[in-house]
Short mmCIF file of C-alpha atoms in Angstrom, two decimals:
data_model
loop_
_atom_site.label_atom_id
_atom_site.label_comp_id
_atom_site.label_asym_id
_atom_site.label_seq_id
_atom_site.Cartn_x
_atom_site.Cartn_y
_atom_site.Cartn_z
CA MET A 1 0.07 -0.08 0.00
CA GLU A 2 2.99 2.22 -0.02
CA ILE A 3 2.26 3.66 -3.58
CA LEU A 4 -1.28 4.55 -2.50
CA ARG A 5 -0.07 6.29 0.40
CA ASP A 6 2.27 8.50 -1.47
CA TYR A 7 -0.02 11.55 -1.03
CA ARG A 8 2.53 13.81 -2.36
CA VAL A 9 2.63 12.22 -5.85
CA HIS A 10 -1.28 12.02 -6.02
CA LEU A 11 -1.85 15.67 -4.87
CA LEU A 12 0.63 16.93 -7.43
CA ALA A 13 -1.03 14.91 -10.17
CA LEU A 14 -4.46 16.26 -9.19
CA LEU A 15 -3.23 19.77 -9.15
CA VAL A 16 -1.49 19.35 -12.61
CA VAL A 17 -4.55 17.80 -14.15
CA ALA A 18 -6.80 20.61 -12.78
CA VAL A 19 -4.44 23.32 -14.06
CA CYS A 20 -3.96 21.78 -17.53
CA GLU A 21 -7.72 21.17 -18.01
CA LEU A 22 -8.48 24.74 -16.96
CA ILE A 23 -6.00 25.93 -19.72
CA GLY A 24 -7.82 23.77 -22.13
CA ARG A 25 -6.81 23.08 -25.73
CA GLN A 26 -5.17 25.69 -27.68
CA THR A 27 -4.87 25.95 -31.44
CA ILE A 28 -1.81 27.82 -32.96
CA TRP A 29 -1.98 28.07 -36.73
CA ILE A 30 -2.70 24.52 -37.86
CA ILE A 31 -1.35 22.91 -34.75
CA THR A 32 -3.64 22.05 -31.87
CA ILE A 33 -2.02 21.54 -28.51
CA TYR A 34 -3.90 19.42 -25.86
CA PRO A 35 -3.91 19.58 -22.10
CA MET A 36 -2.08 16.18 -21.89
CA LEU A 37 0.98 17.86 -23.39
CA TYR A 38 1.16 20.49 -20.83
CA ALA A 39 0.48 17.74 -18.14
CA MET A 40 3.53 15.95 -19.23
CA ILE A 41 5.76 19.12 -19.37
CA ILE A 42 4.50 20.47 -16.02
CA GLY A 43 4.78 17.18 -14.39
CA GLY A 44 8.32 16.85 -15.88
CA MET A 45 9.41 20.24 -14.48
CA ILE A 46 8.04 19.34 -11.03
CA SER A 47 10.08 16.16 -11.15
CA LEU A 48 13.37 17.78 -12.18
CA PRO A 49 15.98 16.51 -9.75
CA LYS A 50 17.39 19.98 -9.20
CA LEU A 51 14.12 21.31 -7.72
CA LYS A 52 14.14 18.52 -4.97
CA ILE A 53 10.38 18.38 -4.85
CA LEU A 54 10.14 14.77 -5.50
CA LYS A 55 12.53 12.05 -4.32
CA GLU A 56 13.49 9.29 -6.47
CA LYS A 57 11.17 7.01 -4.71
CA ASN A 58 8.17 9.24 -5.50
CA MET A 59 9.11 9.20 -9.08
CA HIS A 60 9.24 5.31 -9.07
CA ASN A 61 5.74 5.47 -7.46
CA ALA A 62 4.53 7.85 -10.22
CA SER A 63 5.81 5.45 -12.82
CA ALA A 64 3.95 2.49 -11.13
CA VAL A 65 0.69 4.60 -11.07
CA MET A 66 0.95 5.35 -14.62
CA ILE A 67 0.79 1.70 -15.52
CA VAL A 68 -2.48 1.48 -13.65
CA THR A 69 -3.87 4.68 -15.44
CA LEU A 70 -3.22 3.03 -18.69
CA MET A 71 -5.63 0.13 -17.88
CA LEU A 72 -8.38 2.91 -17.69
CA LEU A 73 -7.20 4.31 -20.93
CA ILE A 74 -7.34 1.01 -22.67
CA ALA A 75 -10.90 0.34 -21.14
CA LYS A 76 -12.15 3.55 -22.53
CA LEU A 77 -10.55 2.79 -26.10
CA GLY A 78 -12.06 -0.81 -25.74
CA VAL A 79 -15.71 0.39 -25.21
CA ALA A 80 -15.59 2.11 -28.59
CA VAL A 81 -14.81 -1.15 -30.30
CA GLY A 82 -18.10 -3.10 -29.39
CA PRO A 83 -20.59 -0.76 -31.27
CA LYS A 84 -18.56 -0.83 -34.38
CA ILE A 85 -18.02 -4.60 -34.52
CA ASN A 86 -20.18 -5.13 -37.55
CA GLU A 87 -18.56 -2.28 -39.50
CA ILE A 88 -15.26 -3.84 -38.62
CA LEU A 89 -16.27 -7.27 -39.57
CA ASN A 90 -17.43 -6.02 -42.96
CA ALA A 91 -14.53 -3.86 -43.59
CA LYS A 92 -12.77 -4.20 -46.91
CA MET A 93 -9.52 -6.08 -47.40
CA ALA A 94 -7.76 -2.79 -47.97
CA LEU A 95 -8.42 -1.68 -44.45
CA ILE A 96 -6.94 -4.79 -42.95
CA PHE A 97 -3.84 -5.05 -45.32
CA GLN A 98 -2.88 -1.38 -44.79
CA GLU A 99 -2.41 -2.38 -41.10
CA LEU A 100 0.73 -4.30 -42.45
CA GLY A 101 2.01 -0.94 -43.70
CA HIS A 102 1.89 0.69 -40.28
CA PHE A 103 3.57 -2.37 -38.89
CA ALA A 104 6.29 -2.89 -41.52
CA GLY A 105 6.94 0.85 -42.04
CA THR A 106 7.93 1.71 -38.56
CA ILE A 107 10.28 -1.15 -38.08
CA LEU A 108 11.69 -1.41 -41.54
CA LEU A 109 12.51 2.24 -41.86
CA GLY A 110 13.28 2.90 -38.10
CA LEU A 111 15.14 -0.03 -36.78
CA PRO A 112 18.23 -0.16 -39.17
CA LEU A 113 18.73 3.48 -38.66
CA ALA A 114 18.49 3.23 -34.98
CA MET A 115 21.09 0.33 -35.08
CA MET A 116 23.29 2.23 -37.45
CA LEU A 117 23.19 5.22 -35.04
CA GLY A 118 24.36 2.94 -32.33
CA MET A 119 21.25 2.39 -30.19
CA GLY A 120 21.03 -0.85 -28.28
CA ARG A 121 17.81 -2.58 -27.14
CA GLU A 122 16.33 0.82 -26.85
CA ALA A 123 15.83 0.62 -30.73
CA VAL A 124 13.18 -2.20 -30.21
CA GLY A 125 10.94 -0.12 -28.03
CA ALA A 126 11.58 2.93 -30.17
CA THR A 127 10.85 1.47 -33.58
CA TYR A 128 8.11 -1.19 -33.16
CA SER A 129 5.32 1.35 -33.35
CA VAL A 130 4.58 5.07 -33.42
CA ALA A 131 4.83 4.89 -29.72
CA ARG A 132 1.37 6.24 -28.48
CA GLU A 133 -0.23 5.47 -25.19
CA PRO A 134 -1.22 1.67 -26.00
CA ASN A 135 2.21 1.00 -27.17
CA ILE A 136 3.80 2.15 -24.06
CA ALA A 137 1.43 -0.03 -22.08
CA ILE A 138 2.44 -3.06 -24.22
CA VAL A 139 6.19 -2.41 -23.63
CA ALA A 140 5.58 -1.62 -19.88
CA ASP A 141 3.76 -4.75 -19.48
CA LYS A 142 6.34 -6.98 -21.37
CA TYR A 143 9.62 -5.39 -20.35
CA GLY A 144 8.90 -2.81 -17.82
CA LEU A 145 9.38 0.89 -18.15
CA ASP A 146 12.77 0.77 -16.49
CA SER A 147 14.21 -1.60 -19.10
CA PRO A 148 16.04 -0.35 -22.33
CA GLU A 149 12.95 -1.18 -24.39
CA GLY A 150 10.96 0.96 -21.94
CA ARG A 151 13.23 3.94 -22.22
CA GLY A 152 13.13 3.60 -25.99
CA VAL A 153 9.35 3.74 -26.22
CA MET A 154 9.18 6.57 -23.83
CA ALA A 155 11.78 8.70 -25.76
CA MET A 156 9.86 8.08 -28.90
CA TYR A 157 6.64 8.96 -27.12
CA VAL A 158 8.12 12.41 -26.08
CA CYS A 159 9.38 13.00 -29.73
CA GLY A 160 5.81 12.02 -31.07
CA THR A 161 4.13 14.44 -28.57
CA LEU A 162 6.57 17.30 -29.39
CA TYR A 163 6.89 17.19 -33.00
CA GLY A 164 4.94 14.15 -34.41
CA ALA A 165 1.95 16.01 -35.61
CA ILE A 166 4.02 18.89 -37.08
CA TRP A 167 6.31 16.39 -39.03
CA MET A 168 3.25 14.33 -40.30
CA SER A 169 1.53 17.38 -41.48
CA ILE A 170 4.73 18.45 -43.55
CA LEU A 171 5.39 14.92 -44.79
CA ALA A 172 1.62 14.29 -45.92
CA SER A 173 1.56 17.58 -47.84
CA ILE A 174 4.91 16.81 -49.62
CA ILE A 175 3.78 13.27 -50.61
CA ALA A 176 0.28 14.47 -51.57
CA ARG A 177 1.85 17.10 -53.85
CA LEU A 178 3.94 14.45 -55.60
CA ASP A 179 0.54 13.13 -56.89
CA ILE A 180 1.70 9.47 -57.19
CA ILE A 181 -0.69 8.06 -54.55
CA HIS A 182 -4.50 8.31 -54.71
CA PRO A 183 -5.93 10.65 -52.09
CA TYR A 184 -8.07 7.78 -50.55
CA ALA A 185 -4.73 5.70 -50.06
CA LEU A 186 -3.19 8.77 -48.45
CA ALA A 187 -6.23 9.12 -46.18
CA MET A 188 -5.73 5.56 -45.01
CA GLY A 189 -2.05 6.16 -44.39
CA ALA A 190 -2.99 8.99 -42.21
CA GLY A 191 -5.07 6.79 -39.90
CA VAL A 192 -2.28 6.04 -37.63
CA GLY A 193 -2.79 4.98 -33.98
CA SER A 194 -2.65 8.64 -32.92
CA GLY A 195 -5.42 11.12 -33.12
CA SER A 196 -3.25 14.28 -33.28
CA MET A 197 -0.96 12.91 -35.99
CA MET A 198 -4.03 11.73 -37.90
CA ALA A 199 -5.65 15.12 -37.84
CA ALA A 200 -2.33 16.82 -38.88
CA SER A 201 -1.70 14.69 -41.74
CA LEU A 202 -5.37 14.78 -42.94
CA ALA A 203 -5.57 18.63 -43.16
CA PRO A 204 -2.99 18.99 -46.15
CA ILE A 205 -4.40 16.08 -48.04
CA SER A 206 -8.08 17.29 -47.88
CA ASP A 207 -6.77 20.74 -48.75
CA LEU A 208 -5.21 19.62 -51.92
CA TYR A 209 -8.39 17.66 -53.04
CA PRO A 210 -11.27 19.76 -51.73
CA ASN A 211 -13.87 18.08 -53.88
CA MET A 212 -12.91 14.56 -52.22
CA ALA A 213 -12.76 15.89 -48.82
CA GLY A 214 -15.73 13.92 -47.45
CA GLU A 215 -14.46 10.61 -48.67
CA ILE A 216 -10.88 11.46 -47.51
CA LYS A 217 -12.17 11.89 -44.03
CA ALA A 218 -14.24 8.57 -44.19
CA TYR A 219 -11.28 6.51 -45.35
CA ALA A 220 -9.10 7.93 -42.62
CA THR A 221 -11.56 7.45 -39.80
CA ALA A 222 -12.16 3.92 -40.95
CA ALA A 223 -8.42 3.18 -41.12
CA ASN A 224 -7.90 4.83 -37.82
CA LEU A 225 -10.47 2.69 -36.32
CA MET A 226 -8.95 -0.39 -37.77
CA SER A 227 -5.60 0.62 -36.28
CA SER A 228 -7.21 0.97 -32.90
CA VAL A 229 -8.86 -2.37 -32.99
CA LEU A 230 -6.52 -4.61 -34.72
CA GLY A 231 -3.44 -2.46 -33.96
CA ILE A 232 -3.19 -3.53 -30.34
CA TYR A 233 -3.28 -7.32 -31.25
CA ILE A 234 -0.83 -6.74 -34.18
CA TYR A 235 1.51 -4.85 -31.86
CA ILE A 236 1.41 -7.52 -29.18
CA LEU A 237 1.50 -10.57 -31.47
CA PHE A 238 3.79 -9.55 -34.42
CA SER A 239 5.32 -5.89 -34.14
CA LEU A 240 7.06 -6.26 -30.93
CA PRO A 241 8.32 -9.82 -31.38
CA PHE A 242 9.30 -9.13 -34.99
CA ALA A 243 11.27 -5.76 -33.95
CA SER A 244 12.91 -7.93 -31.20
CA PHE A 245 13.81 -10.60 -33.68
CA LEU A 246 15.14 -8.35 -36.20
CA TYR A 247 17.37 -6.58 -33.82
CA ASN A 248 18.88 -9.84 -32.60
CA THR A 249 19.39 -10.87 -36.26
CA PHE A 250 21.10 -7.67 -37.12
CA SER A 251 23.30 -7.68 -34.01
CA ARG A 252 24.42 -11.26 -34.48
CA LEU A 253 25.32 -10.52 -38.15
CA ARG A 254 27.27 -7.48 -37.05
CA SER A 255 29.13 -9.33 -34.23
CA LYS A 256 29.91 -12.13 -36.83
CA LYS A 257 31.27 -9.54 -39.39
CA SER A 258 33.50 -7.85 -36.68
CA SER A 259 34.79 -11.24 -35.50
CA GLN A 260 35.65 -12.14 -38.98
CA LYS A 261 37.53 -8.84 -39.55
CA ALA A 262 39.40 -9.55 -36.40
CA GLY A 263 40.17 -13.02 -37.60
CA ASP A 264 41.69 -11.61 -40.89
CA LYS A 265 44.06 -9.65 -39.08
CA MET B 1 1.86 -5.27 -7.89
CA LYS B 2 -0.58 -6.30 -5.25
CA ILE B 3 -4.24 -6.94 -6.21
CA LEU B 4 -5.86 -4.83 -3.48
CA GLU B 5 -3.48 -2.00 -3.94
CA THR B 6 -4.04 -1.89 -7.77
CA ILE B 7 -7.83 -1.77 -7.16
CA PHE B 8 -7.44 1.06 -4.74
CA LEU B 9 -5.15 2.92 -7.18
CA LEU B 10 -7.63 2.47 -10.01
CA ILE B 11 -10.30 4.11 -7.78
CA LEU B 12 -8.02 6.91 -6.87
CA VAL B 13 -6.93 7.63 -10.46
CA ALA B 14 -10.57 7.42 -11.49
CA ILE B 15 -11.36 10.21 -9.24
CA ILE B 16 -8.64 12.39 -10.60
CA MET B 17 -9.85 11.58 -14.10
CA ALA B 18 -13.43 12.63 -13.10
CA ALA B 19 -12.14 15.91 -11.77
CA GLY B 20 -10.30 16.54 -14.99
CA ASN B 21 -13.24 15.74 -17.05
CA THR B 22 -15.57 17.96 -15.14
CA ILE B 23 -13.14 20.86 -15.30
CA GLY B 24 -12.11 20.57 -18.92
CA TYR B 25 -15.17 19.25 -20.62
CA ASN B 26 -18.03 20.78 -18.33
CA ILE B 27 -19.54 17.20 -17.72
CA ASN B 28 -21.08 17.08 -14.14
CA PHE B 29 -18.88 15.44 -11.58
CA ILE B 30 -21.45 12.64 -10.80
CA SER B 31 -21.87 11.52 -14.48
CA SER B 32 -18.04 11.67 -14.81
CA LEU B 33 -17.73 9.41 -11.91
CA GLN B 34 -20.37 6.98 -13.23
CA ALA B 35 -18.51 6.74 -16.49
CA LEU B 36 -15.29 6.10 -14.66
CA ALA B 37 -16.85 3.52 -12.40
CA ILE B 38 -17.69 1.35 -15.39
CA LEU B 39 -14.04 1.77 -16.77
CA VAL B 40 -12.75 0.81 -13.26
CA VAL B 41 -14.97 -2.32 -13.22
CA ILE B 42 -13.86 -3.35 -16.73
CA SER B 43 -10.17 -2.75 -15.72
CA ILE B 44 -10.59 -4.74 -12.45
CA VAL B 45 -12.15 -7.68 -14.29
CA GLY B 46 -9.40 -7.57 -16.96
CA PHE B 47 -6.88 -7.29 -14.09
CA LEU B 48 -8.25 -10.31 -12.31
CA ILE B 49 -8.54 -12.38 -15.58
CA SER B 50 -4.74 -11.62 -16.20
CA LYS B 51 -3.83 -13.03 -12.80
CA LEU B 52 -5.35 -16.38 -13.44
CA PRO B 53 -3.05 -19.35 -14.32
CA ILE B 54 -2.29 -19.92 -18.04
CA LEU B 55 -4.12 -16.64 -18.80
CA LYS B 56 -1.41 -14.54 -17.17
CA LYS B 57 0.90 -15.34 -20.04
CA LEU B 58 -0.92 -12.56 -21.98
CA PRO B 59 -0.56 -8.89 -20.91
CA VAL B 60 -3.13 -7.27 -18.61
CA ILE B 61 -3.99 -4.58 -21.13
CA LEU B 62 -5.03 -7.22 -23.71
CA TRP B 63 -7.44 -8.66 -21.16
CA VAL B 64 -8.84 -5.20 -20.27
CA SER B 65 -9.44 -4.42 -24.01
CA VAL B 66 -11.14 -7.74 -24.56
CA VAL B 67 -13.49 -7.21 -21.57
CA ALA B 68 -14.14 -3.63 -22.70
CA ALA B 69 -14.97 -4.77 -26.32
CA PHE B 70 -17.13 -7.56 -25.07
CA VAL B 71 -19.29 -5.44 -22.70
CA SER B 72 -19.84 -2.79 -25.32
CA SER B 73 -20.82 -5.19 -28.17
CA PRO B 74 -24.32 -6.16 -29.05
CA ILE B 75 -23.90 -9.67 -27.35
CA PHE B 76 -23.63 -8.24 -24.06
CA PRO B 77 -27.16 -7.43 -22.35
CA GLY B 78 -26.34 -4.08 -20.98
CA HIS B 79 -24.01 -2.83 -23.77
CA GLU B 80 -26.24 0.24 -24.59
CA ILE B 81 -25.88 1.59 -21.03
CA VAL B 82 -22.23 0.85 -20.99
CA VAL B 83 -21.61 2.89 -24.22
CA GLN B 84 -23.97 5.64 -23.23
CA VAL B 85 -22.50 6.08 -19.72
CA THR B 86 -18.85 5.81 -20.75
CA ASP B 87 -19.44 8.39 -23.37
CA GLN B 88 -19.66 11.00 -20.59
CA VAL B 89 -15.81 10.77 -20.15
CA SER B 90 -13.68 12.35 -22.88
CA LEU B 91 -10.63 10.30 -24.01
CA LEU B 92 -8.60 13.40 -23.69
CA ALA B 93 -9.66 13.60 -19.90
CA ILE B 94 -8.34 10.29 -19.41
CA CYS B 95 -4.99 11.06 -21.36
CA THR B 96 -4.12 13.99 -19.20
CA PRO B 97 -3.67 12.11 -15.82
CA VAL B 98 -1.76 9.36 -17.75
CA LEU B 99 0.71 12.10 -18.85
CA ALA B 100 0.70 13.82 -15.57
CA TYR B 101 1.94 10.74 -13.73
CA ALA B 102 4.38 10.12 -16.72
CA GLY B 103 5.65 13.56 -16.18
CA LEU B 104 6.05 13.23 -12.43
CA ALA B 105 8.21 10.19 -13.23
CA ILE B 106 10.43 11.79 -15.94
CA GLY B 107 13.08 13.19 -13.37
CA LYS B 108 14.48 9.70 -12.70
CA ASP B 109 15.00 8.95 -16.39
CA LEU B 110 16.50 12.32 -17.45
CA ALA B 111 20.19 11.09 -17.11
CA LEU B 112 19.31 8.02 -19.26
CA PHE B 113 17.23 10.08 -21.68
CA LYS B 114 20.19 12.28 -22.43
CA ARG B 115 22.35 9.48 -23.31
CA ILE B 116 20.26 8.53 -26.48
CA SER B 117 18.98 12.12 -26.92
CA TRP B 118 20.03 13.21 -30.55
CA ARG B 119 19.85 9.66 -31.99
CA ILE B 120 16.18 9.50 -31.33
CA ILE B 121 15.40 12.58 -33.40
CA PRO B 122 16.27 10.89 -36.81
CA VAL B 123 14.95 7.60 -35.72
CA SER B 124 11.60 9.12 -34.68
CA LEU B 125 11.34 10.89 -37.91
CA ALA B 126 11.96 7.75 -39.81
CA VAL B 127 9.43 5.77 -37.79
CA PHE B 128 6.59 8.51 -38.30
CA SER B 129 7.35 8.64 -41.94
CA GLY B 130 7.58 4.85 -42.30
CA THR B 131 4.06 4.23 -40.84
CA PHE B 132 2.46 6.85 -43.16
CA ILE B 133 4.29 5.98 -46.34
CA PHE B 134 4.20 2.23 -46.18
CA ALA B 135 0.36 2.18 -45.08
CA ALA B 136 -0.47 4.53 -47.99
CA LEU B 137 1.45 2.43 -50.50
CA ILE B 138 -0.28 -0.92 -49.34
CA ALA B 139 -3.67 0.87 -49.45
CA GLN B 140 -2.92 2.04 -52.82
CA LEU B 141 -2.23 -1.44 -54.04
CA THR B 142 -5.18 -3.06 -52.33
CA LEU B 143 -7.64 -0.40 -53.26
CA HIS B 144 -6.43 -0.70 -56.96
CA TRP B 145 -6.79 -4.41 -56.68
CA GLU B 146 -10.22 -4.19 -55.28
CA GLY B 147 -11.24 -1.66 -58.13
CA ILE B 148 -12.00 1.22 -55.86
CA ILE B 149 -9.50 3.56 -57.35
#
């Protein structure tokens, strides 16, 4: 019951939540900032070791509570699935297959780069997904947040929160301008497992094709729904094990190569 | 984590979430509490299932999401009430406390975070780009194949 009795952490959390919700969401140009972002920043400032407000022990307790809060988040996401179950079962093949794109794209593009830059097992947590809340929960559950994988997913989470939406918005407008991919397909690509990233990448696409804006939105929403339903199972059963397998394979190849080189000399 | 402590923590966090939902989204506190009470019950059921032998090999959040999907789907007798009541709480109101606790825990990871700092930036851009580009390409192929575009 030690975590429950850490009133300092819980009171601070309540205070941070109240202040952030009072500020509310703010829109600057095309970028919308939500209270959750301030909550993380204010919480992070409170926990700065220099300020000495929280002890290491308090911070560990906060991290343990976060895993509990994720259960409520997943419960909330889950109750959106039931009412849509028929639509999901009737969904077209495209919606199912493009999930493979989300899954393969993050790992195939991210993992080799992360390893080239010298990241360790952090690379597995960082590149198996776009690192939104459910993805943190999956890693927290399997490896724990204090593991290298946990640090990787948290680092990516912060990046996604800080500039994910901005980057997606720029990327989507560049690719849409190339005019190689149909706007419906672009819209489905935008339906990643993150609401803010989806909104940000959707805006430039529907801007470029105003006469198809309605369909673009519908395809993106369907894809996003599919990501949030199938996504969690794909992440648990395929993405995370696959990223881990690929990491092990690459590092074995690398150590074989370096030992061969050493043998030549 | 101990079972009883987890249950009490769920209740405590639910109260904080209800407060946030009331402040940020103007939903009355009692309705917010009702919505969260249902989510707490779903979480507890999922959590208890994940403690059972054999079943505990799969992560607790998988069980929570299965229980949530089940009670909101037409096969469950009270599904309309579940959906209607839980609609009273905004997903964003739930995200804020999650990140507030995450923030309060950041201090202990700062030193470790600095060690991978700059590397994570190009990697994150590759990951965000990868998910969008590959999903769009596969969608392009399958939509074309299905004759939609």
